[in-house]
Amino acid sequence: MSGEAAIGIHDLSFATTQYVLTHATLAAETGTDVAKYHVGIGQRSMSVPAADEDIVTMAAAAAAPIIARHGADRIRTVVLATETSVDQAKAAGIYVHSLLGLPSATRVVELKQACYGATAALQFAVGLVHRDRTQQVLVIASDVSRYELGSPGEATQGAAAVAMLVGADPALVRIEDPSGVFTADVMDFWRPNYRSTALVDGQESISAYLQAVEGAWKDYTEQGGREPGEFRAFCYHQPFTKMAYKAHKHLLHHCGHDADEGEIARSLGHTTTYNADVGNSYTASTYLGLAALLDDADDLTGEAIGFLSYGSGSVAEFFAGTVVPGYRAHLRTEAHRAAIARRQDIDYARYRALHEHSFPADGGDHPVPRETTGPYRMAGLLGHKRIYEPR
Ligand code: HMG
């Protein structure tokens, strides 16, 4: 491992939606045994955006506390990763840049590769900081996951944004070299441009994920990475929290590393608490896992954390980070817990109406009623233009 330059995550903040649908409510509606959700896939509830929320409002809400704490003087790049983009041409990050009042001397770009995009953004950010250690990069992952009503994927929906400030001498986590990377052309999950919900072959997607874990780990090992036993915890992409357990057991088995249930729970347990309540937040999921780990676990100072990022289609990356001494003073634990606790419980009918809501494509004036109590909202569509405002 070349630990040459300490570059990594200096601050991390997340935001989620106004509403929450519990799996108990979903189970009662669909006649499913709730244990399938609570135990079988490891999910308790899913975040549901209000009609005036989307990936932009969540991204701005996640990033605003970072700008408030550090200012924007050193941020010259904003990379927003998403697979639920609001425009085919304009980067969603430009709306966020505007809502946050960032300087015009900033480059803003959007990245996509399913749930993997934020890890590409993080690695690109590390590269930019290597080039100029005085600069910081604002990396944002923001997504709303949507499957068809009544489909097996419905129980794995969710929404959240994670914002990370990447810079030299980070206060939270140093990102290590090397990375193990893996790409395979598979159709396990995808969303053609004309669809608002994803298409997925559920069981195929699980196998593709496990193959990618193996492939990324193989490359990580060949690049001279750490041994499995060196990690204190592993943050996996969590389409549902049980997937982290499947992936980790697969990895340990592949490595011939014996671990009992207690050790596995110790490696993963803290990383799943936010995801179990939020659902699949696609690009944000792995980093919501990191937020939960840092917020919930006992002192992690100096410990190595393994990250496995997976995006269907598929690309995966395994890399390591080390937790920085003093990190606890920089956490946003209270705000994170409040973001989850403040969501308003909705019934199935309300969730269904929100799920089915879409804007007319006629270029008319379509204001959205005020709903969210978050800091930013989408005021409506006017002449095909999305209008955002502070609440
Ligand atoms: P399903 O097929 O309805 O569920 O949906 P199942 O029958 O496989 O059951 C799920 C688990 O619950 C099983 O456990 C059952 O045994 C258990 P397992 O055998 O897997 O350990 N179960 C119960 N447990 C307790 N009490 C009960 C009970 N009943 C059943 N009564 C599926 C599952 C994952 C297929 C579905 O949710 C789905 O299609 N999800 C969307 C796709 C997905 O999340 N794939 C994951 C890998 S791909 C990925 O991570 C990328 C992604 O994030 C997208 C991106 O990259 O952009 C999705």
Coordinates of C-alpha atoms and ligand atoms in Angstrom, one line a residue:
M1 CA 0.0 0.0 0.0
S2 CA 1.4 3.3 -0.9
G3 CA 0.2 5.5 1.9
E4 CA 2.1 8.4 0.3
A5 CA -0.3 11.3 0.6
A6 CA -3.1 11.5 3.0
I7 CA -6.1 12.3 0.9
G8 CA -9.6 11.4 1.6
I9 CA -13.0 12.2 3.1
H10 CA -12.8 15.4 5.2
D11 CA -16.5 15.8 5.9
L12 CA -19.6 13.7 5.2
S13 CA -23.2 14.7 5.5
F14 CA -26.4 13.0 4.3
A15 CA -30.0 14.0 3.6
T16 CA -33.1 12.0 2.9
T17 CA -36.7 12.6 2.1
Q18 CA -39.8 14.1 3.7
Y19 CA -41.8 10.8 3.8
V20 CA -41.3 7.2 4.9
L21 CA -43.2 4.1 4.1
T22 CA -42.7 1.3 6.5
H23 CA -42.4 -2.3 5.4
A24 CA -45.1 -3.2 7.9
T25 CA -47.5 -0.9 5.9
L26 CA -46.2 -2.4 2.6
A27 CA -46.6 -6.0 3.9
A28 CA -50.1 -5.3 5.1
E29 CA -51.1 -4.0 1.7
T30 CA -49.5 -6.7 -0.4
G31 CA -50.3 -9.6 2.0
T32 CA -46.6 -10.4 2.4
D33 CA -45.3 -11.8 5.7
V34 CA -43.4 -8.8 7.1
A35 CA -40.6 -11.2 8.2
K36 CA -39.7 -11.5 4.6
Y37 CA -38.8 -7.8 4.6
H38 CA -37.5 -7.4 8.2
V39 CA -35.5 -10.7 8.2
G40 CA -35.4 -11.9 4.6
I41 CA -34.0 -8.7 3.0
G42 CA -33.2 -6.8 6.2
Q43 CA -35.3 -3.7 5.5
R44 CA -37.6 -1.8 8.0
S45 CA -38.7 1.2 5.9
M46 CA -38.1 3.2 2.7
S47 CA -37.6 6.9 2.2
V48 CA -40.2 8.4 -0.2
P49 CA -39.7 11.9 -1.8
A50 CA -42.4 14.5 -1.6
A51 CA -43.7 15.8 -4.9
D52 CA -41.4 18.8 -4.5
E53 CA -38.3 16.8 -3.7
D54 CA -35.8 15.1 -6.0
I55 CA -32.1 14.3 -6.4
V56 CA -31.3 18.0 -6.6
T57 CA -33.1 19.0 -3.4
M58 CA -31.6 16.1 -1.5
A59 CA -28.1 16.8 -2.9
A60 CA -28.3 20.5 -1.9
A61 CA -29.7 19.5 1.6
A62 CA -26.8 17.1 2.1
A63 CA -24.1 19.5 0.9
A64 CA -25.3 22.7 2.6
P65 CA -24.0 21.8 6.1
I66 CA -20.6 21.1 4.5
I67 CA -20.4 24.5 2.9
A68 CA -21.6 26.1 6.1
R69 CA -18.8 24.5 8.1
H70 CA -15.9 24.8 5.6
G71 CA -16.9 27.6 3.2
A72 CA -16.4 27.1 -0.6
D73 CA -13.0 28.9 -1.1
R74 CA -11.1 25.7 -1.8
I75 CA -13.8 23.8 -3.8
R76 CA -13.1 24.1 -7.5
T77 CA -14.9 20.9 -8.6
V78 CA -18.4 19.5 -7.8
V79 CA -19.0 15.9 -9.0
L80 CA -22.6 14.7 -8.6
A81 CA -23.1 11.0 -9.2
T82 CA -26.6 9.7 -9.9
E83 CA -28.5 7.2 -12.0
T84 CA -31.8 9.1 -11.5
S85 CA -30.8 12.2 -13.4
V86 CA -33.3 14.9 -14.0
D87 CA -31.9 16.0 -17.5
Q88 CA -30.2 14.3 -20.3
A89 CA -27.8 17.2 -20.9
K90 CA -27.5 19.6 -18.0
A91 CA -25.7 18.3 -14.9
A92 CA -27.9 18.2 -11.8
G93 CA -24.9 19.6 -9.9
I94 CA -25.4 22.9 -11.6
Y95 CA -28.7 23.4 -9.8
V96 CA -27.0 22.4 -6.6
H97 CA -24.1 24.8 -7.3
S98 CA -26.7 27.6 -7.7
L99 CA -28.8 26.7 -4.6
L100 CA -25.6 26.7 -2.5
G101 CA -24.3 29.9 -4.0
L102 CA -21.0 28.4 -4.9
P103 CA -18.4 30.5 -6.8
S104 CA -18.5 30.7 -10.6
A105 CA -14.9 29.5 -10.7
T106 CA -16.0 25.9 -10.3
R107 CA -16.2 22.9 -12.6
V108 CA -19.4 20.9 -12.2
V109 CA -20.1 17.5 -13.8
E110 CA -22.4 14.5 -13.5
L111 CA -21.3 10.9 -13.4
K112 CA -23.2 7.7 -14.1
Q113 CA -22.6 4.0 -13.8
A114 CA -25.6 2.7 -11.8
C115 CA -24.8 2.5 -8.1
Y116 CA -21.1 2.6 -8.7
G117 CA -21.0 6.3 -9.9
A118 CA -20.1 7.9 -6.5
T119 CA -17.0 5.7 -6.1
A120 CA -15.8 6.8 -9.5
A121 CA -16.4 10.4 -8.3
L122 CA -14.5 9.8 -5.1
Q123 CA -11.5 8.3 -6.9
F124 CA -11.5 11.1 -9.5
A125 CA -11.6 13.6 -6.6
V126 CA -8.6 11.9 -5.0
G127 CA -6.8 12.3 -8.3
L128 CA -7.6 16.0 -8.6
V129 CA -6.4 16.6 -5.0
H130 CA -3.2 14.8 -5.8
R131 CA -2.6 17.3 -8.6
D132 CA -3.2 20.2 -6.3
R133 CA -3.4 19.6 -2.6
T134 CA -4.8 23.0 -1.8
Q135 CA -8.0 22.1 -3.7
Q136 CA -11.1 20.3 -2.4
V137 CA -13.7 18.5 -4.3
L138 CA -17.3 18.3 -3.4
V139 CA -18.6 14.8 -4.2
I140 CA -22.3 14.2 -4.1
A141 CA -24.2 11.0 -4.5
S142 CA -28.0 11.4 -4.9
D143 CA -30.6 9.0 -6.0
V144 CA -34.3 7.9 -5.8
S145 CA -34.7 4.2 -6.5
R146 CA -38.0 3.2 -8.1
Y147 CA -39.3 -0.2 -9.2
E148 CA -42.7 -1.0 -10.6
L149 CA -45.6 -1.3 -8.0
G150 CA -46.1 -4.9 -7.1
S151 CA -42.7 -6.0 -8.4
P152 CA -40.2 -7.9 -6.2
G153 CA -38.0 -4.8 -6.3
E154 CA -40.7 -2.6 -4.8
A155 CA -39.6 -3.5 -1.2
T156 CA -36.1 -2.3 -2.0
Q157 CA -36.9 1.2 -3.0
G158 CA -35.4 4.2 -1.1
A159 CA -33.9 7.7 -1.6
A160 CA -31.0 9.7 -0.1
A161 CA -28.1 11.9 -0.9
V162 CA -24.6 11.8 0.6
A163 CA -22.2 14.7 0.2
M164 CA -18.5 14.3 0.9
L165 CA -15.7 16.9 0.9
V166 CA -12.6 15.3 -0.4
G167 CA -9.2 16.9 0.3
A168 CA -5.7 16.6 1.7
D169 CA -5.2 15.8 5.4
P170 CA -8.8 14.6 5.8
A171 CA -10.5 14.7 9.1
L172 CA -12.5 11.4 8.7
V173 CA -11.1 8.7 6.4
R174 CA -7.9 8.5 4.4
I175 CA -8.4 6.7 1.1
E176 CA -5.7 4.2 0.3
D177 CA -4.1 3.0 -2.9
P178 CA -4.5 0.4 -4.4
S179 CA -8.1 -0.2 -5.7
G180 CA -9.3 -3.4 -7.2
V181 CA -11.6 -2.8 -10.2
F182 CA -13.9 -5.1 -12.2
T183 CA -16.2 -4.6 -15.2
A184 CA -18.5 -7.1 -17.0
D185 CA -21.2 -6.5 -19.6
V186 CA -24.3 -8.0 -17.9
M187 CA -28.0 -7.1 -18.0
D188 CA -28.9 -7.6 -14.4
F189 CA -30.5 -4.2 -13.8
W190 CA -31.0 -1.2 -16.2
R191 CA -33.4 1.7 -17.0
P192 CA -33.9 2.7 -20.6
N193 CA -34.3 6.4 -21.1
Y194 CA -38.0 6.1 -21.7
R195 CA -38.7 4.5 -18.3
S196 CA -39.1 6.0 -14.9
T197 CA -38.7 2.6 -13.1
A198 CA -35.8 0.2 -13.3
L199 CA -35.9 -3.2 -15.0
V200 CA -34.2 -6.0 -13.1
D201 CA -33.6 -9.7 -13.1
G202 CA -33.5 -10.0 -9.3
Q203 CA -31.7 -13.3 -8.8
E204 CA -29.3 -12.6 -11.8
S205 CA -28.5 -9.3 -10.2
I206 CA -27.5 -11.0 -6.9
S207 CA -25.2 -13.4 -8.8
A208 CA -23.7 -10.6 -10.9
Y209 CA -23.0 -8.6 -7.7
L210 CA -21.3 -11.7 -6.1
Q211 CA -19.2 -12.3 -9.3
A212 CA -18.2 -8.6 -9.2
V213 CA -17.2 -8.9 -5.5
E214 CA -14.9 -11.7 -6.5
G215 CA -13.5 -9.9 -9.5
A216 CA -12.8 -6.7 -7.7
W217 CA -11.2 -8.5 -4.8
K218 CA -9.0 -10.5 -7.1
D219 CA -7.7 -7.4 -8.7
Y220 CA -7.3 -5.7 -5.3
T221 CA -5.1 -8.6 -4.2
E222 CA -3.1 -8.6 -7.4
Q223 CA -2.5 -4.9 -6.9
G224 CA -1.0 -5.6 -3.5
G225 CA -3.9 -4.9 -1.2
R226 CA -4.6 -5.9 2.4
E227 CA -5.6 -9.3 3.7
P228 CA -9.3 -9.8 4.7
G229 CA -8.3 -10.1 8.4
E230 CA -6.8 -6.6 8.5
F231 CA -10.2 -4.9 8.1
R232 CA -12.2 -3.8 11.1
A233 CA -15.4 -3.3 9.0
F234 CA -16.6 -3.5 5.5
C235 CA -19.0 -1.0 3.8
Y236 CA -20.8 -2.8 1.0
H237 CA -23.2 -1.4 -1.5
Q238 CA -26.6 -2.2 0.1
P239 CA -29.5 -2.6 -2.3
F240 CA -31.0 -4.2 0.8
T241 CA -29.0 -4.8 3.9
K242 CA -29.0 -8.6 3.7
M243 CA -27.1 -8.2 0.5
A244 CA -24.1 -6.9 2.5
Y245 CA -24.1 -10.2 4.4
K246 CA -24.4 -12.3 1.3
A247 CA -21.5 -10.4 -0.3
H248 CA -19.3 -10.6 2.7
K249 CA -19.8 -14.3 3.3
H250 CA -19.1 -14.8 -0.4
L251 CA -15.9 -12.9 -0.2
L252 CA -14.7 -14.7 3.0
H253 CA -15.5 -18.1 1.4
H254 CA -13.7 -17.1 -1.8
C255 CA -10.6 -16.1 0.3
G256 CA -10.8 -19.3 2.4
H257 CA -11.1 -17.2 5.4
D258 CA -13.2 -18.8 8.2
A259 CA -15.4 -16.4 10.1
D260 CA -18.2 -17.1 12.5
E261 CA -21.5 -15.2 12.6
G262 CA -20.3 -13.1 15.5
E263 CA -17.3 -11.8 13.5
I264 CA -19.4 -11.2 10.4
A265 CA -21.9 -9.2 12.5
R266 CA -19.0 -7.2 14.0
S267 CA -17.7 -6.4 10.5
L268 CA -21.0 -5.3 9.1
G269 CA -23.5 -4.6 11.8
H270 CA -23.0 -0.9 12.2
T271 CA -22.9 -0.3 8.5
T272 CA -26.5 -1.3 7.9
T273 CA -28.5 0.8 10.4
Y274 CA -29.2 3.8 8.1
N275 CA -29.7 1.7 5.0
A276 CA -32.3 -0.5 6.7
D277 CA -34.4 2.6 7.4
V278 CA -33.7 4.5 4.1
G279 CA -33.8 1.7 1.5
N280 CA -31.7 1.5 -1.6
S281 CA -30.2 4.9 -2.3
Y282 CA -28.2 3.6 -5.3
T283 CA -25.0 5.8 -5.5
A284 CA -25.3 6.9 -1.9
S285 CA -25.8 3.5 -0.4
T286 CA -22.1 2.5 0.3
Y287 CA -21.5 5.9 1.8
L288 CA -24.6 5.8 3.9
G289 CA -23.0 2.6 5.2
L290 CA -19.9 4.6 6.1
A291 CA -21.9 7.3 7.8
A292 CA -23.7 4.7 9.9
L293 CA -20.4 3.0 10.8
L294 CA -18.7 6.2 11.9
D295 CA -21.8 7.4 13.8
D296 CA -22.6 4.1 15.6
A297 CA -19.4 2.1 16.1
D298 CA -17.0 2.4 19.1
D299 CA -13.8 4.2 18.5
L300 CA -12.4 3.3 15.0
T301 CA -9.3 5.4 15.2
G302 CA -6.6 3.9 12.9
E303 CA -8.8 1.1 11.8
A304 CA -8.9 -0.1 8.2
I305 CA -12.3 -0.1 6.5
G306 CA -13.0 -2.0 3.3
F307 CA -15.3 -0.5 0.7
L308 CA -17.1 -2.6 -2.0
S309 CA -19.0 -0.5 -4.5
Y310 CA -21.2 -2.2 -7.0
G311 CA -23.2 -0.8 -9.9
S312 CA -25.3 -3.0 -12.1
G313 CA -24.4 -3.5 -15.7
S314 CA -21.7 -3.9 -14.1
V315 CA -18.7 -2.2 -12.5
A316 CA -17.3 -2.8 -9.0
E317 CA -14.4 -1.5 -7.0
F318 CA -12.8 -2.6 -3.8
F319 CA -10.6 -0.2 -1.9
A320 CA -9.6 0.6 1.7
G321 CA -9.7 3.6 3.9
T322 CA -8.2 4.3 7.3
V323 CA -10.0 6.2 10.0
V324 CA -8.2 9.4 11.1
P325 CA -7.4 10.1 14.8
G326 CA -9.9 12.7 16.2
Y327 CA -12.6 11.9 13.6
R328 CA -15.3 11.8 16.1
A329 CA -15.2 15.5 16.7
H330 CA -16.2 16.0 13.0
L331 CA -19.1 13.7 12.8
R332 CA -22.7 14.8 12.2
T333 CA -24.3 11.9 14.1
E334 CA -27.2 14.0 15.6
A335 CA -28.1 15.6 12.2
H336 CA -28.0 12.2 10.5
R337 CA -30.3 10.5 13.1
A338 CA -32.6 13.5 12.9
A339 CA -32.8 13.3 9.1
I340 CA -34.1 9.8 9.4
A341 CA -36.3 10.5 12.5
R342 CA -38.0 13.6 11.0
R343 CA -39.5 11.7 8.1
Q344 CA -43.3 11.6 8.1
D345 CA -45.0 8.2 8.0
I346 CA -47.3 7.9 5.0
D347 CA -50.0 5.3 4.2
Y348 CA -50.0 3.1 1.2
A349 CA -52.4 5.3 -0.8
R350 CA -50.2 8.4 -0.4
Y351 CA -47.1 6.4 -1.3
R352 CA -48.9 5.0 -4.4
A353 CA -50.0 8.5 -5.5
L354 CA -46.4 9.8 -5.2
H355 CA -45.1 6.8 -7.0
E356 CA -47.4 7.4 -9.9
H357 CA -46.9 11.1 -10.1
S358 CA -45.2 12.5 -13.2
F359 CA -45.0 15.9 -14.8
P360 CA -46.9 16.7 -18.0
A361 CA -44.4 17.0 -20.9
D362 CA -46.3 19.9 -22.6
G363 CA -44.0 22.7 -21.6
G364 CA -46.7 24.4 -19.6
D365 CA -46.6 26.0 -16.2
H366 CA -46.8 23.3 -13.6
P367 CA -46.2 24.5 -10.0
V368 CA -45.8 21.9 -7.3
P369 CA -47.7 22.5 -4.0
R370 CA -45.4 23.1 -1.0
E371 CA -44.9 19.8 0.8
T372 CA -41.3 19.3 2.0
T373 CA -40.0 20.8 5.2
G374 CA -36.5 20.3 4.0
P375 CA -34.3 23.3 3.1
Y376 CA -34.8 23.2 -0.6
R377 CA -37.7 22.4 -2.9
M378 CA -38.6 22.0 -6.5
A379 CA -41.1 24.7 -7.1
G380 CA -42.3 23.3 -10.5
L381 CA -41.8 23.0 -14.2
L382 CA -42.1 26.1 -16.3
G383 CA -41.5 25.9 -20.1
H384 CA -39.7 22.5 -19.6
K385 CA -37.4 24.1 -17.0
R386 CA -37.1 22.8 -13.5
I387 CA -37.4 25.6 -10.9
Y388 CA -35.7 25.1 -7.6
E389 CA -35.8 27.4 -4.5
P390 CA -34.8 27.5 -0.9
R391 CA -37.9 26.6 1.1
Ligands
HMG1 P1 -38.0 -11.9 -4.0 O1 -37.5 -12.8 -5.1 O2 -39.4 -11.6 -3.9 O3 -37.6 -12.5 -2.6 O4 -37.2 -10.6 -4.0 P2 -37.0 -14.0 -2.3 O5 -38.0 -15.0 -2.5 O6 -35.6 -14.2 -2.9 O7 -36.8 -13.7 -0.7 C1 -35.8 -12.8 -0.3 C2 -35.2 -13.4 1.0 O8 -36.3 -13.4 2.0 C3 -34.8 -14.8 0.9 O9 -33.6 -14.9 1.7 C4 -35.9 -15.6 1.5 O10 -35.5 -16.9 2.0 C5 -36.3 -14.7 2.6 P3 -32.2 -15.6 1.1 O11 -32.6 -16.9 0.7 O12 -31.9 -14.7 -0.1 O13 -31.3 -15.4 2.2 N1 -37.7 -14.9 3.0 C6 -38.1 -14.8 4.3 N2 -37.4 -14.7 5.5 C7 -38.1 -14.7 6.6 N3 -39.4 -14.9 6.7 C8 -40.1 -15.0 5.6 C9 -39.5 -15.0 4.3 N4 -39.9 -15.2 3.1 C10 -38.8 -15.1 2.3 N5 -41.5 -15.2 5.7 C11 -35.0 -9.6 -4.8 C12 -35.8 -10.4 -3.7 C13 -33.7 -9.2 -4.2 C14 -34.9 -10.4 -6.0 C15 -35.9 -8.4 -5.1 O14 -36.1 -7.6 -3.9 C16 -35.4 -7.5 -6.2 O15 -35.6 -7.8 -7.4 N6 -34.7 -6.4 -5.8 C17 -34.1 -5.5 -6.8 C18 -32.8 -5.9 -7.3 C19 -31.7 -6.0 -6.2 O16 -31.8 -5.3 -5.2 N7 -30.6 -6.7 -6.5 C20 -29.5 -6.8 -5.6 C21 -28.1 -6.9 -6.4 S1 -27.9 -5.8 -7.7 C22 -27.5 -4.3 -7.0 O17 -27.2 -4.2 -5.9 C23 -27.5 -3.1 -7.9 C24 -28.7 -2.2 -7.7 O18 -28.6 -1.4 -6.5 C25 -28.9 -1.2 -8.9 C26 -27.7 -0.4 -9.3 O19 -26.6 -0.8 -9.3 O20 -28.0 0.7 -9.8 C27 -30.0 -2.9 -7.5

